[in-house]
Short mmCIF file of C-alpha atoms in Angstrom, two decimals:
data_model
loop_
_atom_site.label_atom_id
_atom_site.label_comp_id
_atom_site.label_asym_id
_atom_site.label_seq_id
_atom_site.Cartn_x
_atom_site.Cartn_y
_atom_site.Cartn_z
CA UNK A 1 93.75 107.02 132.03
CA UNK A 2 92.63 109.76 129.84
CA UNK A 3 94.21 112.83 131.89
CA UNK A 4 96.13 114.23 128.82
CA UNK A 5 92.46 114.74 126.85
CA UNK A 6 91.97 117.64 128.77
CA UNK A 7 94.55 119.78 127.07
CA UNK A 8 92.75 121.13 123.89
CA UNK A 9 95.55 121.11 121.32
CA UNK A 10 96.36 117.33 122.22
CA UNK A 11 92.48 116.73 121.85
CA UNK A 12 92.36 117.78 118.02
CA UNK A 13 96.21 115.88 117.60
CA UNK A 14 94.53 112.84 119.15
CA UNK A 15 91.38 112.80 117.12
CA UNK A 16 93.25 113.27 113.81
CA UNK A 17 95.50 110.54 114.57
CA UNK A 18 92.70 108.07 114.96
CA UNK A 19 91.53 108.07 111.46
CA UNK A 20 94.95 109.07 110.25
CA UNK A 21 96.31 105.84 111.53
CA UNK A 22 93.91 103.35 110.55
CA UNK A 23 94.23 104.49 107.08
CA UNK A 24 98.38 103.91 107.72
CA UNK A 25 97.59 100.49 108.64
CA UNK A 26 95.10 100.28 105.68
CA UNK A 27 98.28 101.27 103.47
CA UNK A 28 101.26 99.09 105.03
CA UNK A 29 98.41 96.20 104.75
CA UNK A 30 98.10 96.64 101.34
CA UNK A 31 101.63 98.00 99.94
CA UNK A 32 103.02 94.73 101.71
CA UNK A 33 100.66 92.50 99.86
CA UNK A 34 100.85 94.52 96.66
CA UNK A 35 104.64 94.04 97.10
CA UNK A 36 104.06 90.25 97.52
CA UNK A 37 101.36 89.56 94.26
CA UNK A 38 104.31 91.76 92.06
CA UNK A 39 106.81 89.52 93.63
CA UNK A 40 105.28 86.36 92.52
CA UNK A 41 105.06 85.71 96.61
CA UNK A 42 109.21 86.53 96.96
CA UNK A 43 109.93 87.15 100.76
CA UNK A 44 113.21 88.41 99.99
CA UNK A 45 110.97 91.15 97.44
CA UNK A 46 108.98 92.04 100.48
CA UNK A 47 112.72 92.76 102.32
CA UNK A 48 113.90 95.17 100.36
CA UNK A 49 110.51 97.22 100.06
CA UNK A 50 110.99 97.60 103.83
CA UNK A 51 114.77 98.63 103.49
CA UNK A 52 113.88 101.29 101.08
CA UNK A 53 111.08 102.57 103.51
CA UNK A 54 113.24 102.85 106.79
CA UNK A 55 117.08 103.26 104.99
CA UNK A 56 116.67 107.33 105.11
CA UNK A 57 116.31 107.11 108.50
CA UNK A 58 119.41 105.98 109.05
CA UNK A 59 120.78 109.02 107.23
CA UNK A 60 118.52 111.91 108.27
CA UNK A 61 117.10 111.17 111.70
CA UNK A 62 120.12 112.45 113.57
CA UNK A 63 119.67 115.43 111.68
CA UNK A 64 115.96 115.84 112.21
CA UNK A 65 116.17 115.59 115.38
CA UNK A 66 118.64 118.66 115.37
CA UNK A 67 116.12 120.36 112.78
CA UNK A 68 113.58 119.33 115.55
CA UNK A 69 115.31 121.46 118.05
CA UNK A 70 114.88 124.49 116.17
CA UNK A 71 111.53 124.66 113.51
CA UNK A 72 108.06 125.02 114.70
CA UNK A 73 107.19 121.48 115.08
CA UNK A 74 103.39 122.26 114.16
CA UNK A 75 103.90 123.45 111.04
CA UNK A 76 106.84 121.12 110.06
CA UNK A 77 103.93 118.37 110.98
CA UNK A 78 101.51 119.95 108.76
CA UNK A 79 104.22 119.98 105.80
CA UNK A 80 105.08 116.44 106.18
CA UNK A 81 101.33 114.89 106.25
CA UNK A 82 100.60 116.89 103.05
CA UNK A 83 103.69 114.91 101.31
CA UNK A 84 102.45 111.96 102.58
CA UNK A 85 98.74 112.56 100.75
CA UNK A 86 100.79 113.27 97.77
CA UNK A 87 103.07 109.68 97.96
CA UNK A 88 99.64 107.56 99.21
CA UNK A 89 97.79 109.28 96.28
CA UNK A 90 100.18 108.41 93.50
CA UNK A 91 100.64 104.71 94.64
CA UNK A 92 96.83 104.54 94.54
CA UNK A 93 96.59 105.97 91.40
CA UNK A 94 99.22 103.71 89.62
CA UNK A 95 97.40 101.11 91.14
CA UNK A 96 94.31 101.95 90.08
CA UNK A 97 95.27 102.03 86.57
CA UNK A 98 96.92 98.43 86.35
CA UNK A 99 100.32 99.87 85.19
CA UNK A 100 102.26 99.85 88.93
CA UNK A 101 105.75 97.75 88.91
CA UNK A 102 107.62 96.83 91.81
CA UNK A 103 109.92 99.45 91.25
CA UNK A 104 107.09 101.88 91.87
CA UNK A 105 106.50 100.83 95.09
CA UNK A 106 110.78 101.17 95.99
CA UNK A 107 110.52 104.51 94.75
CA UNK A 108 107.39 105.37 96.65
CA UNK A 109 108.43 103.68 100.03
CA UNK A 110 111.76 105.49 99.45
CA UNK A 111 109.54 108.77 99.24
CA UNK A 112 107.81 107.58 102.81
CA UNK A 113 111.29 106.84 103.92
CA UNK A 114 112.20 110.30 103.96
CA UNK A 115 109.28 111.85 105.26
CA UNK A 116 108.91 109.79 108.11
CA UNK A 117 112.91 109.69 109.07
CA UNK A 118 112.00 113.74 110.08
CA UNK A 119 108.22 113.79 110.87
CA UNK A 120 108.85 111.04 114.15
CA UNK A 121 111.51 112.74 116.19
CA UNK A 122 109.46 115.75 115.25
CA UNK A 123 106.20 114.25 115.88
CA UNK A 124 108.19 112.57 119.54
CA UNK A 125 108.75 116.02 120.67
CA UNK A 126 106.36 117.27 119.69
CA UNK A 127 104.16 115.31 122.32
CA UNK A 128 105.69 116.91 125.00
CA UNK A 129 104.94 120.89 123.82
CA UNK A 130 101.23 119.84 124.16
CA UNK A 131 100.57 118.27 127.20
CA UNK A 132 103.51 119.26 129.34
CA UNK A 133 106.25 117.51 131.01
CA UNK A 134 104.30 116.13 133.88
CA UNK A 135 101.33 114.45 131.35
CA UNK A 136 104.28 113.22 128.88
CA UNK A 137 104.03 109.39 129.86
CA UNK A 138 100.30 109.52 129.91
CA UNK A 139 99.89 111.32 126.43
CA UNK A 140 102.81 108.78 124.77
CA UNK A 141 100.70 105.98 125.94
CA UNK A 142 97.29 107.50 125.10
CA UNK A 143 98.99 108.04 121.06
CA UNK A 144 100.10 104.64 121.34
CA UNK A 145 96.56 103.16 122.31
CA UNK A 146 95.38 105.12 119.43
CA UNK A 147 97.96 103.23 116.88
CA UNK A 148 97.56 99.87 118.10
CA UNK A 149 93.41 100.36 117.78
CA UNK A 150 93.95 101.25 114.42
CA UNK A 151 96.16 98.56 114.27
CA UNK A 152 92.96 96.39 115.24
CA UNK A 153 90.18 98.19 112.99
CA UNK A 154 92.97 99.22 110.07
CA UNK A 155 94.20 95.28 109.32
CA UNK A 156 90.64 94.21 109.68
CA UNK A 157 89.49 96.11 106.63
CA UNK A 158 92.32 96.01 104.73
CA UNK A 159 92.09 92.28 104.58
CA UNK A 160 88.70 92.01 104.08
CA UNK A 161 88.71 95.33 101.30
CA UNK A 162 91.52 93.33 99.42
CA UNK A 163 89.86 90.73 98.18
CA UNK A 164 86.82 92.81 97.20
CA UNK A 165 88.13 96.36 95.73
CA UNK A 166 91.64 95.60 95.57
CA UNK A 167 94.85 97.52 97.42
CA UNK A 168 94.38 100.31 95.05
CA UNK A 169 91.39 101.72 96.70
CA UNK A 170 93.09 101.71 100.10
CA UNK A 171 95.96 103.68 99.38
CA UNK A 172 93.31 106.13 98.43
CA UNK A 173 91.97 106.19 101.50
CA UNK A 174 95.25 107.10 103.44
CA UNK A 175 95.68 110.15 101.01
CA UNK A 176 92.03 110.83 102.45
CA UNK A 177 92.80 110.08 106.28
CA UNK A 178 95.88 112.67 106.31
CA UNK A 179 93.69 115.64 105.78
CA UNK A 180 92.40 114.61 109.45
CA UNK A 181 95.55 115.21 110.94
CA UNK A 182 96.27 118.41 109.26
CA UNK A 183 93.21 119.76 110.13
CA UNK A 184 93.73 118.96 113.57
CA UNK A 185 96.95 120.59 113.62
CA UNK A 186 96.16 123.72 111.82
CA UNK A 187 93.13 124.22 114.37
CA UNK A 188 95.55 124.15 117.37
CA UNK A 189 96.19 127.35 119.57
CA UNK A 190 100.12 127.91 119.31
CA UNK A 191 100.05 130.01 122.48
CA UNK A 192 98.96 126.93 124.64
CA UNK A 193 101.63 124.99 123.71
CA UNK A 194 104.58 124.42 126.36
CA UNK A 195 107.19 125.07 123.77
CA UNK A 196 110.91 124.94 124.85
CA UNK A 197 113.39 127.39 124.69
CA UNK A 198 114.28 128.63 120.92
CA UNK A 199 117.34 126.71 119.69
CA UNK A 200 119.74 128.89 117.11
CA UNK A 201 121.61 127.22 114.52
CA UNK A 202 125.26 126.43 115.57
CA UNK A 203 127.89 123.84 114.72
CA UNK A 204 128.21 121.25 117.35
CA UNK A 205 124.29 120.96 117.78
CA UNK A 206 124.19 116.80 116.72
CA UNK A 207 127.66 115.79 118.67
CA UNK A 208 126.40 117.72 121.67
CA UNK A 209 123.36 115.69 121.61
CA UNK A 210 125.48 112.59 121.29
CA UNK A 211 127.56 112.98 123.68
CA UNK A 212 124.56 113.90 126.53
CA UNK A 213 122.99 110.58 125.50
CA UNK A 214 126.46 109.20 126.23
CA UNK A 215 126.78 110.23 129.24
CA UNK A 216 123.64 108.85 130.72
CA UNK A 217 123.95 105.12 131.26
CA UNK A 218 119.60 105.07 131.65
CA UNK A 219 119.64 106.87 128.23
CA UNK A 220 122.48 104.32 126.82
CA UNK A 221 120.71 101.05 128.01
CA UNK A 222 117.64 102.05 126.65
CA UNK A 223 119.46 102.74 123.01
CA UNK A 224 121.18 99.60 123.06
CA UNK A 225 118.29 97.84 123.43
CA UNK A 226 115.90 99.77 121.49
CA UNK A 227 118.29 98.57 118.49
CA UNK A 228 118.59 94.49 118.72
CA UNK A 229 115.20 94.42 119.79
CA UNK A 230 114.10 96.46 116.96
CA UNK A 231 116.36 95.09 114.12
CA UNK A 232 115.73 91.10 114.80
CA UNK A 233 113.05 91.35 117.62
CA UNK A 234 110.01 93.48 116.24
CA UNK A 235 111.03 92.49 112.36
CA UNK A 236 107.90 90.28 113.13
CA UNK A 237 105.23 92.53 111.60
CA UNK A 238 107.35 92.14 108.56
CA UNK A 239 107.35 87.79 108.81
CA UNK A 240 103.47 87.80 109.13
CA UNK A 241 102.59 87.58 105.26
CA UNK A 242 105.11 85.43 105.15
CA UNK A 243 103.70 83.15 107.92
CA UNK A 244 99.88 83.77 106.60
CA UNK A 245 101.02 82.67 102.89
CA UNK A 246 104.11 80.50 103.22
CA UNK A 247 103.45 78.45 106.47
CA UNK A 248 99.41 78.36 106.35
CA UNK A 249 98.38 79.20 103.36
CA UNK A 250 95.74 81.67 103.60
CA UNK A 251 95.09 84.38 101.67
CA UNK A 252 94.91 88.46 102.41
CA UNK A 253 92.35 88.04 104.96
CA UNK A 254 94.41 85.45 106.97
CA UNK A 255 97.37 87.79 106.99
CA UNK A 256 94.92 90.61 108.31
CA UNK A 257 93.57 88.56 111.22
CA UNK A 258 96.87 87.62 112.40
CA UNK A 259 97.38 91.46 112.11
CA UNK A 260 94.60 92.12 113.83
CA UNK A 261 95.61 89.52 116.80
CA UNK A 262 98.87 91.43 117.39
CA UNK A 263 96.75 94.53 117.84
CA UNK A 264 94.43 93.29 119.78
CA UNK A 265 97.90 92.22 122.43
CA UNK A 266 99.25 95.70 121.48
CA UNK A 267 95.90 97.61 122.52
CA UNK A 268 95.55 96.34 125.67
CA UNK A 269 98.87 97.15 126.88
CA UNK A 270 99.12 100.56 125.66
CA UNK A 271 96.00 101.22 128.11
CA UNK A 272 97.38 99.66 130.93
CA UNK A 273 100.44 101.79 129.83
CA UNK A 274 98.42 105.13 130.17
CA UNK A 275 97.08 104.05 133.01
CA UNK A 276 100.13 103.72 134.41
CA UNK A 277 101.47 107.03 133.26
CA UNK A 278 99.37 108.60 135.79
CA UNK A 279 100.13 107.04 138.41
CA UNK A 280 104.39 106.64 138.21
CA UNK A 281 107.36 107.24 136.04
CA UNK A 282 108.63 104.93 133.83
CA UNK A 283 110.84 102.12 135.00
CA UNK A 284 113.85 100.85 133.34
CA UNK A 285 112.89 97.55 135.43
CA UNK A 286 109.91 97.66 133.54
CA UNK A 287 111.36 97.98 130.23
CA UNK A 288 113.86 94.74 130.91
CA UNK A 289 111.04 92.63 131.34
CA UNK A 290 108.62 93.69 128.93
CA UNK A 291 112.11 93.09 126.49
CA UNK A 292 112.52 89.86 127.59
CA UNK A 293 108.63 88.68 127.34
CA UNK A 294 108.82 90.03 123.94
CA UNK A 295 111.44 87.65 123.04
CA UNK A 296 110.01 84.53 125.22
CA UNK A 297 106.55 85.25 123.78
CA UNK A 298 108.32 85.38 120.27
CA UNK A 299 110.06 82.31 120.42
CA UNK A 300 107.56 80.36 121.79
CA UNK A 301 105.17 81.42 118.64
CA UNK A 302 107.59 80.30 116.14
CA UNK A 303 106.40 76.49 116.90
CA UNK A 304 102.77 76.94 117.48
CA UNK A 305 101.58 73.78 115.29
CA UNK A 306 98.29 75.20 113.81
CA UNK A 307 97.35 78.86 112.25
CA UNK A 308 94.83 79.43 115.56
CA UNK A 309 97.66 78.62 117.99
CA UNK A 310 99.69 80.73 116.17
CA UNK A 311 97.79 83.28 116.59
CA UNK A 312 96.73 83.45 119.74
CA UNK A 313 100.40 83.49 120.40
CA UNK A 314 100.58 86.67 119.34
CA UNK A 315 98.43 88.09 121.26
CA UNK A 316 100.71 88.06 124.78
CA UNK A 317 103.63 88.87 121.92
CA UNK A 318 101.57 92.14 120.90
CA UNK A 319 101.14 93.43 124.50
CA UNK A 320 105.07 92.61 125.79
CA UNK A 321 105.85 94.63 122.19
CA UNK A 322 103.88 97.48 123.08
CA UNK A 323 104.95 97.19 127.07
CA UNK A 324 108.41 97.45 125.98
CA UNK A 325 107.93 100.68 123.23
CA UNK A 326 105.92 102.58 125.25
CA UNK A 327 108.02 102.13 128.40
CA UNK A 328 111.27 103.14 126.54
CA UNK A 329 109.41 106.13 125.06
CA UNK A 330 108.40 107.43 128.00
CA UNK A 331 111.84 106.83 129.68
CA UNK A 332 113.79 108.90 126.95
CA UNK A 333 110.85 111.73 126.50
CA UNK A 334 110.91 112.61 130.43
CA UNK A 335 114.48 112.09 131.25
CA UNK A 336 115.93 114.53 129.48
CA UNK A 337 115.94 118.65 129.21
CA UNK A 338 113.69 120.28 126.81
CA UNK A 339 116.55 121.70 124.94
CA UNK A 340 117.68 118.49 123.98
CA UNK A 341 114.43 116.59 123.51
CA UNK A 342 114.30 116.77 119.94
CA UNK A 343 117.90 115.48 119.23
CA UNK A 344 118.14 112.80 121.62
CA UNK A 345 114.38 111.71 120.27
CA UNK A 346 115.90 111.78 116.73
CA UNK A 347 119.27 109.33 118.00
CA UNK A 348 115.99 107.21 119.73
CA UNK A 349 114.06 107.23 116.13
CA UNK A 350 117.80 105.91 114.60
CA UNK A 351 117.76 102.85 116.44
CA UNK A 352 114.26 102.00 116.63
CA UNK A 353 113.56 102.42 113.01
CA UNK A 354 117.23 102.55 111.53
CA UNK A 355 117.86 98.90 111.72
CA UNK A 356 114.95 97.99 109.80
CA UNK A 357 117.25 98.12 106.44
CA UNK A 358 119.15 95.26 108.18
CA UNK A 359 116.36 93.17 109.48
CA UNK A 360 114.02 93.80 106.69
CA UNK A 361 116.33 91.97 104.33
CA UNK A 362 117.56 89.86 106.51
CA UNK A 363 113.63 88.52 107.55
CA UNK A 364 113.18 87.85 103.75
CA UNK A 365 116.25 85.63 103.51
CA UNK A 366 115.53 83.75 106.75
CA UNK A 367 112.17 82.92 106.02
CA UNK A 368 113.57 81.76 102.32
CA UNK A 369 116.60 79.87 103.83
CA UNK A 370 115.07 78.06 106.98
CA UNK A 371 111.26 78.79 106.51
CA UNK A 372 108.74 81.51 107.29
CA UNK A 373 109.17 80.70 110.91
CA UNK A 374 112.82 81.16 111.45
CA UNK A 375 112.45 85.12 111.48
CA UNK A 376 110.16 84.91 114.84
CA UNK A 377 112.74 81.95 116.94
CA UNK A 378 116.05 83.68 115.66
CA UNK A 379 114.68 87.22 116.32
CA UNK A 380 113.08 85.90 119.94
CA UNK A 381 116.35 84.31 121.19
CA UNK A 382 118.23 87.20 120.18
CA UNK A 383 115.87 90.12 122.11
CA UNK A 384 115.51 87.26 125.16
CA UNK A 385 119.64 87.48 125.07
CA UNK A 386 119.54 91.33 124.69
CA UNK A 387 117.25 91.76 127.79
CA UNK A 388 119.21 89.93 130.19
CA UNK A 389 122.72 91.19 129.10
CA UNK A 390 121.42 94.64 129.62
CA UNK A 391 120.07 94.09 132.80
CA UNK A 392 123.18 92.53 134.07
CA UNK A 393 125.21 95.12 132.88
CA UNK A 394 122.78 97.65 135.22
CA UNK A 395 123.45 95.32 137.94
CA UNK A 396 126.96 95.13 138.07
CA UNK A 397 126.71 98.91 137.40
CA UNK A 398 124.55 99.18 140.46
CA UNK A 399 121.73 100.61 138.43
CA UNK A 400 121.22 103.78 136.97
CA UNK A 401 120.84 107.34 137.53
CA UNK A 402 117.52 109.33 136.76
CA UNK A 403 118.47 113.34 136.72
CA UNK A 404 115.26 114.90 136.04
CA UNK A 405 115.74 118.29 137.80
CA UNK A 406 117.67 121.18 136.24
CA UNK A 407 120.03 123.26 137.81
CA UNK A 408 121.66 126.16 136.25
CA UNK A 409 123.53 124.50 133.08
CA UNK A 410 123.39 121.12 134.55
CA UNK A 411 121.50 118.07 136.29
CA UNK A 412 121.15 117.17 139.18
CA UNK A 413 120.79 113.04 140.46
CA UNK A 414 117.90 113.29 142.18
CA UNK A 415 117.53 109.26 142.56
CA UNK A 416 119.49 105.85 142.28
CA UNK A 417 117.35 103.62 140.41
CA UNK A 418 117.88 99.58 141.42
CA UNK A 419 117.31 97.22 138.43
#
């Protein structure tokens, strides 16, 4: 289950990114419910501070994954955390000092926006140059096992910290948890890394990794997908201080436990998920059923009666989430040539994270139109109807093809997989 922390270099990347991302979680915790107190509790207000946060990436992630192709992702990472100390530091401070305005947050998730749109098809690739092609399913579950315990332990305090120091003090913290992660990168050995060949700049570089994803109908489905279920399906982390403060009235440390459920659903699977990733590939079969769980799981939740049912809900809803993620992930990161990896990661990152402007929004006016539930039964039905539509496109297709050995300039179709 662990097999990938024998490579040094992941080692330190892994460590960092535990404290790193319970300190992320502290921060989307508390930006979310700062967002909400400014708001005077406005769902639609918590909408557009998650439009601002993912809109760049719908206008620079093709591009970083391009950039991806040809920087030295190590020190690109190392660049990008320290802006992100810089943005987590200034929200704290004008926290701190009682004179932050909504519009300081925009601005500041706009700034996170950016960063992130190039540091996760960078950070994607980057996986890979550590561990190796043959660990890469093992090591993308591993890092997310690592997120979704943070997402346990990060809610937890957050909820709790709130109502004793504040969301001020928190964003503090994350400027403190970064310097983890750069460490951890700065103390890596660049000659053990299994870095790809150089990529020079030349025109062409983003349509040529458009049209290889475009030509792969495993790569294609798994895009499609990766967008509904993203834009209406996984919008749920967004609906959940909506649900904790509009449907059952609790305060910051109700929304953190129902956090901390999810995570709990989410942890699980990503170790099963490593697990896994020693012992197989990925499936695509697997990813059509984890997609359609995810939806069943979410719809079902929508009319739990009581804030415990609701809850537990969540958990089976966490681990068909994570399932589903880390199975895509996987399929993408080991399916393709090294040459490539970073652009068709940064076309992945576009629509897993680029429809979030559209289903941020559009999860604030839902919940204010029908009710703080109607995000999680319209979003379910429509990933349910997403999962089987792809899957019976496959079948009348007669499945898909897997090239994963190269020869000369091109593939070859080593197997036929059956959905």
């Amino acid at each position: 289950m662990f097999a990938s922390l024998r490579v040094r270099n992941y080692r330190l990347f892994f460590s960092g990114q535990v404290i790193s991302n319970v300190g992320t979680w502290m921060q989307r915790i508390a930006q979310d419910w700062l967002v909400f107190q400014l708001s005077g509790n406005n769902p639609v207000a918590l909408g557009i501070a998650v439009a601002f946060q993912f809109t760049p990436t719908l206008l620079l992630s093709l591009w970083a994954g391009v950039l991806a192709d040809r920087v030295d992702k190590r020190r690109m990472l190392i660049l990008i955390q320290s802006i992100n100390c810089v943005q987590a530091t200034l929200l704290g401070v004008l926290n701190l000092t009682g004179v932050v305005q909504i519009w300081h947050v925009y601005l500041l998730c706009m700034m996170l926006g950016i960063t992130s749109a190039v540091e996760v098809p960078t950070r994607q690739s980057f996986v890979a140059e550590m561990v190796g092609r043959d660990q890469i399913a093992n090591a993308v579950a591993l890092n997310s096992s690592i997120f979704n315990l943070a997402r346990i332990v990060g809610p937890a305090i957050a909820g709790f910290a709130i109502t004793w120091v504040g969301t001020g003090w928190l964003f503090i913290a994350n400027a403190v948890s970064t310097v983890a992660v750069v460490t951890g990168l700065a103390l890596m050995n660049p000659a053990k890394l299994f870095r790809g060949p150089a990529i020079p700049r030349a025109k062409g570089q983003l349509m040529e990794g458009l049209r290889y994803v475009r030509r792969r109908s495993d790569l294609v489905t798994v895009m499609v997908l990766m967008f509904f279920v993203s834009t209406f399906g996984i919008t749920y982390f967004t609906s959940l201080p909506i649900v904790a403060a509009n449907v059952f009235h609790t305060q910051a440390d109700g929304y953190g436990l129902l956090s901390t459920l999810v995570a709990v659903g989410t942890f699980v699977g990503a170790l099963l998920s490593a697990r896994r990733g020693i012992r197989s590939r990925p499936r695509v079969r697997t990813m059509l059923i984890a997609a359609a769980a995810l939806g069943l799981f979410e719809f079902v939740t929508a009319f739990m009666p009581t804030y415990l049912a609701f809850g537990l809900g969540l958990i089976p809803l966490g681990f068909a989430t994570i399932t589903f993620l880390n199975t895509a992930n996987a399929l993408v990161q080991t399916s393709v040539t090294p040459e490539m990896r970073g652009r068709v990661m940064g076309i992945y990152v576009l629509v897993l994270i680029g429809g979030n402007p559209i289903g941020g929004p559009m999860t604030g006016w839902m919940a204010d139109a029908f009710g703080g539930r109607s995000p999680f039964y319209i979003g379910g039905a429509i990933s349910l109807v997403a999962a089987v539509v792809c899957a019976l496109v496959l079948i009348r297709r007669g499945g898909v093809s897997l090239p994963v050995r190269r020869f000369g300039n091109g593939l070859r179709v080593l197997k036929r997989e059956r959905v």
